[in-house]
């Protein structure tokens, strides 16, 4: 019985925040999207998800920089069933890949737009959903995710510009 209670408390929409990714999640909580950019001579590639090295040239000379928050829709899929909490409370939802204005692609969710209105290449803008929004519990962290440590977490999602 205790095992099923622990499983029902787990959240699968919260990141595991660590020392490396903390600047990203702190910025998101403030409504800002950050990227990593390579500082190696001749490279300069931006990338997302955050990594400690450049995936283009393998340099470890990378740093955080603010993103514009603008993107275009690359592709999407409507999710009608997801048994992981709290996604089951959100179905149907639109899982998507977007091209950020700075170049990298990012997996995300599209909100505030009915699926029939979505178009490849449509302009999007980031906004941030607090962890408790959209079903599945209250605001802030949750049991079952030691990385969030009870702190408020905001996740970048996109909507039409």
PDB file of C-alpha atoms in Angstrom:
ATOM      1  CA  UNK A   1       0.000   0.000   0.000  1.00  0.00           C
ATOM      2  CA  UNK A   2       2.807   2.429   0.866  1.00  0.00           C
ATOM      3  CA  UNK A   3       4.470   1.650  -2.456  1.00  0.00           C
ATOM      4  CA  UNK A   4       1.373   2.625  -4.461  1.00  0.00           C
ATOM      5  CA  UNK A   5       1.026   5.831  -2.425  1.00  0.00           C
ATOM      6  CA  UNK A   6       4.643   6.741  -3.171  1.00  0.00           C
ATOM      7  CA  UNK A   7       4.142   5.974  -6.855  1.00  0.00           C
ATOM      8  CA  UNK A   8       1.028   8.176  -7.023  1.00  0.00           C
ATOM      9  CA  UNK A   9       2.990  11.064  -5.459  1.00  0.00           C
ATOM     10  CA  UNK A  10       5.718  10.886  -8.123  1.00  0.00           C
ATOM     11  CA  UNK A  11       5.695  13.587 -10.788  1.00  0.00           C
ATOM     12  CA  UNK A  12       7.160  13.002 -14.224  1.00  0.00           C
ATOM     13  CA  UNK A  13       6.924  16.602 -15.460  1.00  0.00           C
ATOM     14  CA  UNK A  14       9.529  18.028 -13.092  1.00  0.00           C
ATOM     15  CA  UNK A  15      13.219  18.331 -13.911  1.00  0.00           C
ATOM     16  CA  UNK A  16      16.038  17.049 -11.776  1.00  0.00           C
ATOM     17  CA  UNK A  17      17.720  20.328 -10.916  1.00  0.00           C
ATOM     18  CA  UNK A  18      21.437  20.042 -10.188  1.00  0.00           C
ATOM     19  CA  UNK A  19      24.264  22.551  -9.792  1.00  0.00           C
ATOM     20  CA  UNK A  20      24.927  22.620 -13.542  1.00  0.00           C
ATOM     21  CA  UNK A  21      21.297  23.155 -14.670  1.00  0.00           C
ATOM     22  CA  UNK A  22      20.284  25.437 -11.756  1.00  0.00           C
ATOM     23  CA  UNK A  23      20.941  28.673 -13.763  1.00  0.00           C
ATOM     24  CA  UNK A  24      18.590  27.400 -16.494  1.00  0.00           C
ATOM     25  CA  UNK A  25      15.781  26.566 -14.063  1.00  0.00           C
ATOM     26  CA  UNK A  26      16.302  29.730 -11.990  1.00  0.00           C
ATOM     27  CA  UNK A  27      15.993  31.820 -15.173  1.00  0.00           C
ATOM     28  CA  UNK A  28      12.856  29.886 -16.199  1.00  0.00           C
ATOM     29  CA  UNK A  29      11.294  30.649 -12.801  1.00  0.00           C
ATOM     30  CA  UNK A  30      11.922  34.335 -13.630  1.00  0.00           C
ATOM     31  CA  UNK A  31      10.318  33.975 -17.087  1.00  0.00           C
ATOM     32  CA  UNK A  32      13.585  33.858 -19.056  1.00  0.00           C
ATOM     33  CA  UNK A  33      14.805  31.156 -21.441  1.00  0.00           C
ATOM     34  CA  UNK A  34      18.541  30.421 -21.477  1.00  0.00           C
ATOM     35  CA  UNK A  35      20.676  28.582 -24.037  1.00  0.00           C
ATOM     36  CA  UNK A  36      24.263  27.424 -24.017  1.00  0.00           C
ATOM     37  CA  UNK A  37      26.615  28.879 -26.644  1.00  0.00           C
ATOM     38  CA  UNK A  38      30.085  27.711 -27.596  1.00  0.00           C
ATOM     39  CA  UNK A  39      32.828  30.310 -27.166  1.00  0.00           C
ATOM     40  CA  UNK A  40      35.472  28.365 -29.077  1.00  0.00           C
ATOM     41  CA  UNK A  41      37.079  30.247 -31.957  1.00  0.00           C
ATOM     42  CA  UNK A  42      35.395  29.351 -35.232  1.00  0.00           C
ATOM     43  CA  UNK A  43      32.373  27.658 -33.660  1.00  0.00           C
ATOM     44  CA  UNK A  44      29.869  29.796 -31.718  1.00  0.00           C
ATOM     45  CA  UNK A  45      27.103  27.185 -31.977  1.00  0.00           C
ATOM     46  CA  UNK A  46      24.109  27.554 -29.663  1.00  0.00           C
ATOM     47  CA  UNK A  47      22.603  24.379 -28.254  1.00  0.00           C
ATOM     48  CA  UNK A  48      19.699  23.139 -26.223  1.00  0.00           C
ATOM     49  CA  UNK A  49      19.342  21.026 -23.981  1.00  0.00           C
ATOM     50  CA  UNK A  50      22.049  22.381 -21.646  1.00  0.00           C
ATOM     51  CA  UNK A  51      25.327  20.447 -21.829  1.00  0.00           C
ATOM     52  CA  UNK A  52      28.749  21.127 -20.377  1.00  0.00           C
ATOM     53  CA  UNK A  53      30.360  20.835 -23.819  1.00  0.00           C
ATOM     54  CA  UNK A  54      29.573  21.961 -27.348  1.00  0.00           C
ATOM     55  CA  UNK A  55      27.900  19.169 -29.335  1.00  0.00           C
ATOM     56  CA  UNK A  56      29.279  20.691 -32.567  1.00  0.00           C
ATOM     57  CA  UNK A  57      33.006  20.945 -31.788  1.00  0.00           C
ATOM     58  CA  UNK A  58      33.266  19.267 -28.356  1.00  0.00           C
ATOM     59  CA  UNK A  59      34.773  22.365 -26.739  1.00  0.00           C
ATOM     60  CA  UNK A  60      34.155  22.803 -23.024  1.00  0.00           C
ATOM     61  CA  UNK A  61      34.293  26.602 -23.463  1.00  0.00           C
ATOM     62  CA  UNK A  62      30.528  27.157 -23.391  1.00  0.00           C
ATOM     63  CA  UNK A  63      28.397  29.607 -21.455  1.00  0.00           C
ATOM     64  CA  UNK A  64      24.823  30.620 -20.728  1.00  0.00           C
ATOM     65  CA  UNK A  65      23.098  33.320 -22.760  1.00  0.00           C
ATOM     66  CA  UNK A  66      19.539  34.633 -22.889  1.00  0.00           C
ATOM     67  CA  UNK A  67      17.350  33.438 -25.753  1.00  0.00           C
ATOM     68  CA  UNK A  68      14.785  35.653 -27.453  1.00  0.00           C
ATOM     69  CA  UNK A  69      11.969  33.230 -26.656  1.00  0.00           C
ATOM     70  CA  UNK A  70      10.911  33.189 -30.309  1.00  0.00           C
ATOM     71  CA  UNK A  71      10.570  29.967 -32.268  1.00  0.00           C
ATOM     72  CA  UNK A  72       8.852  28.350 -35.235  1.00  0.00           C
ATOM     73  CA  UNK A  73       6.945  25.101 -35.161  1.00  0.00           C
ATOM     74  CA  UNK A  74       8.930  22.244 -36.704  1.00  0.00           C
ATOM     75  CA  UNK A  75       6.579  19.318 -35.953  1.00  0.00           C
ATOM     76  CA  UNK A  76       4.016  18.154 -33.417  1.00  0.00           C
ATOM     77  CA  UNK A  77       1.935  15.249 -32.230  1.00  0.00           C
ATOM     78  CA  UNK A  78      -1.250  15.200 -30.201  1.00  0.00           C
ATOM     79  CA  UNK A  79      -0.926  12.976 -27.149  1.00  0.00           C
ATOM     80  CA  UNK A  80      -4.220  11.324 -26.262  1.00  0.00           C
ATOM     81  CA  UNK A  81      -2.963   8.919 -23.625  1.00  0.00           C
ATOM     82  CA  UNK A  82      -0.194   9.246 -21.065  1.00  0.00           C
ATOM     83  CA  UNK A  83      -0.311   7.226 -17.865  1.00  0.00           C
ATOM     84  CA  UNK A  84       2.517   9.103 -16.111  1.00  0.00           C
ATOM     85  CA  UNK A  85       1.352  11.631 -13.499  1.00  0.00           C
ATOM     86  CA  UNK A  86       0.365  14.392 -14.062  1.00  0.00           C
ATOM     87  CA  UNK A  87       0.176  14.032 -17.861  1.00  0.00           C
ATOM     88  CA  UNK A  88      -2.961  11.896 -17.697  1.00  0.00           C
ATOM     89  CA  UNK A  89      -4.823  14.945 -16.370  1.00  0.00           C
ATOM     90  CA  UNK A  90      -3.633  17.049 -19.334  1.00  0.00           C
ATOM     91  CA  UNK A  91      -4.597  14.873 -22.297  1.00  0.00           C
ATOM     92  CA  UNK A  92      -5.024  15.644 -25.054  1.00  0.00           C
ATOM     93  CA  UNK A  93      -1.984  17.918 -25.305  1.00  0.00           C
ATOM     94  CA  UNK A  94       0.363  18.895 -28.104  1.00  0.00           C
ATOM     95  CA  UNK A  95       3.952  17.648 -27.821  1.00  0.00           C
ATOM     96  CA  UNK A  96       6.149  19.538 -30.247  1.00  0.00           C
ATOM     97  CA  UNK A  97       9.599  20.245 -31.573  1.00  0.00           C
ATOM     98  CA  UNK A  98      10.335  23.917 -32.255  1.00  0.00           C
ATOM     99  CA  UNK A  99      13.210  25.693 -33.978  1.00  0.00           C
ATOM    100  CA  UNK A 100      14.453  28.417 -31.653  1.00  0.00           C
ATOM    101  CA  UNK A 101      15.361  31.736 -33.303  1.00  0.00           C
ATOM    102  CA  UNK A 102      18.968  31.127 -32.212  1.00  0.00           C
ATOM    103  CA  UNK A 103      19.121  27.854 -34.153  1.00  0.00           C
ATOM    104  CA  UNK A 104      18.710  24.876 -31.804  1.00  0.00           C
ATOM    105  CA  UNK A 105      15.679  22.626 -31.802  1.00  0.00           C
ATOM    106  CA  UNK A 106      13.789  22.116 -28.562  1.00  0.00           C
ATOM    107  CA  UNK A 107      11.194  19.586 -27.448  1.00  0.00           C
ATOM    108  CA  UNK A 108       8.289  21.320 -25.739  1.00  0.00           C
ATOM    109  CA  UNK A 109       4.524  21.606 -25.547  1.00  0.00           C
ATOM    110  CA  UNK A 110       2.253  23.940 -27.508  1.00  0.00           C
ATOM    111  CA  UNK A 111      -0.457  25.632 -25.470  1.00  0.00           C
ATOM    112  CA  UNK A 112      -3.281  28.085 -26.116  1.00  0.00           C
ATOM    113  CA  UNK A 113      -3.856  26.874 -29.674  1.00  0.00           C
ATOM    114  CA  UNK A 114      -6.356  24.288 -30.929  1.00  0.00           C
ATOM    115  CA  UNK A 115      -4.568  21.515 -32.833  1.00  0.00           C
ATOM    116  CA  UNK A 116      -6.364  22.190 -36.164  1.00  0.00           C
ATOM    117  CA  UNK A 117      -4.854  25.717 -36.168  1.00  0.00           C
ATOM    118  CA  UNK A 118      -1.246  24.483 -35.907  1.00  0.00           C
ATOM    119  CA  UNK A 119       0.910  24.931 -38.996  1.00  0.00           C
ATOM    120  CA  UNK A 120       4.522  23.963 -39.639  1.00  0.00           C
ATOM    121  CA  UNK A 121       6.590  27.135 -39.605  1.00  0.00           C
ATOM    122  CA  UNK A 122       4.102  29.117 -37.531  1.00  0.00           C
ATOM    123  CA  UNK A 123       5.726  31.697 -35.239  1.00  0.00           C
ATOM    124  CA  UNK A 124       5.687  30.869 -31.530  1.00  0.00           C
ATOM    125  CA  UNK A 125       6.709  32.562 -28.316  1.00  0.00           C
ATOM    126  CA  UNK A 126       7.807  31.008 -25.055  1.00  0.00           C
ATOM    127  CA  UNK A 127       5.903  31.290 -21.823  1.00  0.00           C
ATOM    128  CA  UNK A 128       6.409  29.390 -18.606  1.00  0.00           C
ATOM    129  CA  UNK A 129       4.115  26.969 -16.822  1.00  0.00           C
ATOM    130  CA  UNK A 130       4.620  26.531 -13.126  1.00  0.00           C
ATOM    131  CA  UNK A 131       4.895  22.857 -12.234  1.00  0.00           C
ATOM    132  CA  UNK A 132       1.412  22.740 -10.701  1.00  0.00           C
ATOM    133  CA  UNK A 133      -0.415  24.225 -13.689  1.00  0.00           C
ATOM    134  CA  UNK A 134      -2.271  22.037 -16.141  1.00  0.00           C
ATOM    135  CA  UNK A 135      -3.221  19.290 -13.706  1.00  0.00           C
ATOM    136  CA  UNK A 136      -1.430  17.080 -11.263  1.00  0.00           C
ATOM    137  CA  UNK A 137      -1.090  18.844  -7.964  1.00  0.00           C
ATOM    138  CA  UNK A 138      -0.120  22.137  -6.436  1.00  0.00           C
ATOM    139  CA  UNK A 139       2.568  24.632  -7.310  1.00  0.00           C
ATOM    140  CA  UNK A 140       6.214  23.973  -6.675  1.00  0.00           C
ATOM    141  CA  UNK A 141       8.164  20.771  -6.275  1.00  0.00           C
ATOM    142  CA  UNK A 142       6.833  17.365  -5.414  1.00  0.00           C
ATOM    143  CA  UNK A 143       7.738  14.192  -3.649  1.00  0.00           C
ATOM    144  CA  UNK A 144       9.512  11.734  -5.864  1.00  0.00           C
ATOM    145  CA  UNK A 145      11.719  14.407  -7.410  1.00  0.00           C
ATOM    146  CA  UNK A 146      14.688  15.122  -5.198  1.00  0.00           C
ATOM    147  CA  UNK A 147      16.142  17.585  -7.682  1.00  0.00           C
ATOM    148  CA  UNK A 148      13.339  20.114  -7.358  1.00  0.00           C
ATOM    149  CA  UNK A 149      13.748  20.104  -3.556  1.00  0.00           C
ATOM    150  CA  UNK A 150      10.347  21.683  -3.019  1.00  0.00           C
ATOM    151  CA  UNK A 151      11.267  24.829  -4.949  1.00  0.00           C
ATOM    152  CA  UNK A 152       8.965  26.345  -7.546  1.00  0.00           C
ATOM    153  CA  UNK A 153       9.807  25.067 -11.019  1.00  0.00           C
ATOM    154  CA  UNK A 154       8.717  26.711 -14.269  1.00  0.00           C
ATOM    155  CA  UNK A 155       8.826  24.771 -17.525  1.00  0.00           C
ATOM    156  CA  UNK A 156       9.163  26.533 -20.888  1.00  0.00           C
ATOM    157  CA  UNK A 157       6.236  25.888 -23.237  1.00  0.00           C
ATOM    158  CA  UNK A 158       5.213  27.738 -26.395  1.00  0.00           C
ATOM    159  CA  UNK A 159       2.101  29.371 -27.846  1.00  0.00           C
ATOM    160  CA  UNK A 160       1.352  31.259 -31.071  1.00  0.00           C
ATOM    161  CA  UNK A 161       3.131  34.615 -31.285  1.00  0.00           C
TER     162      UNK A 161
END
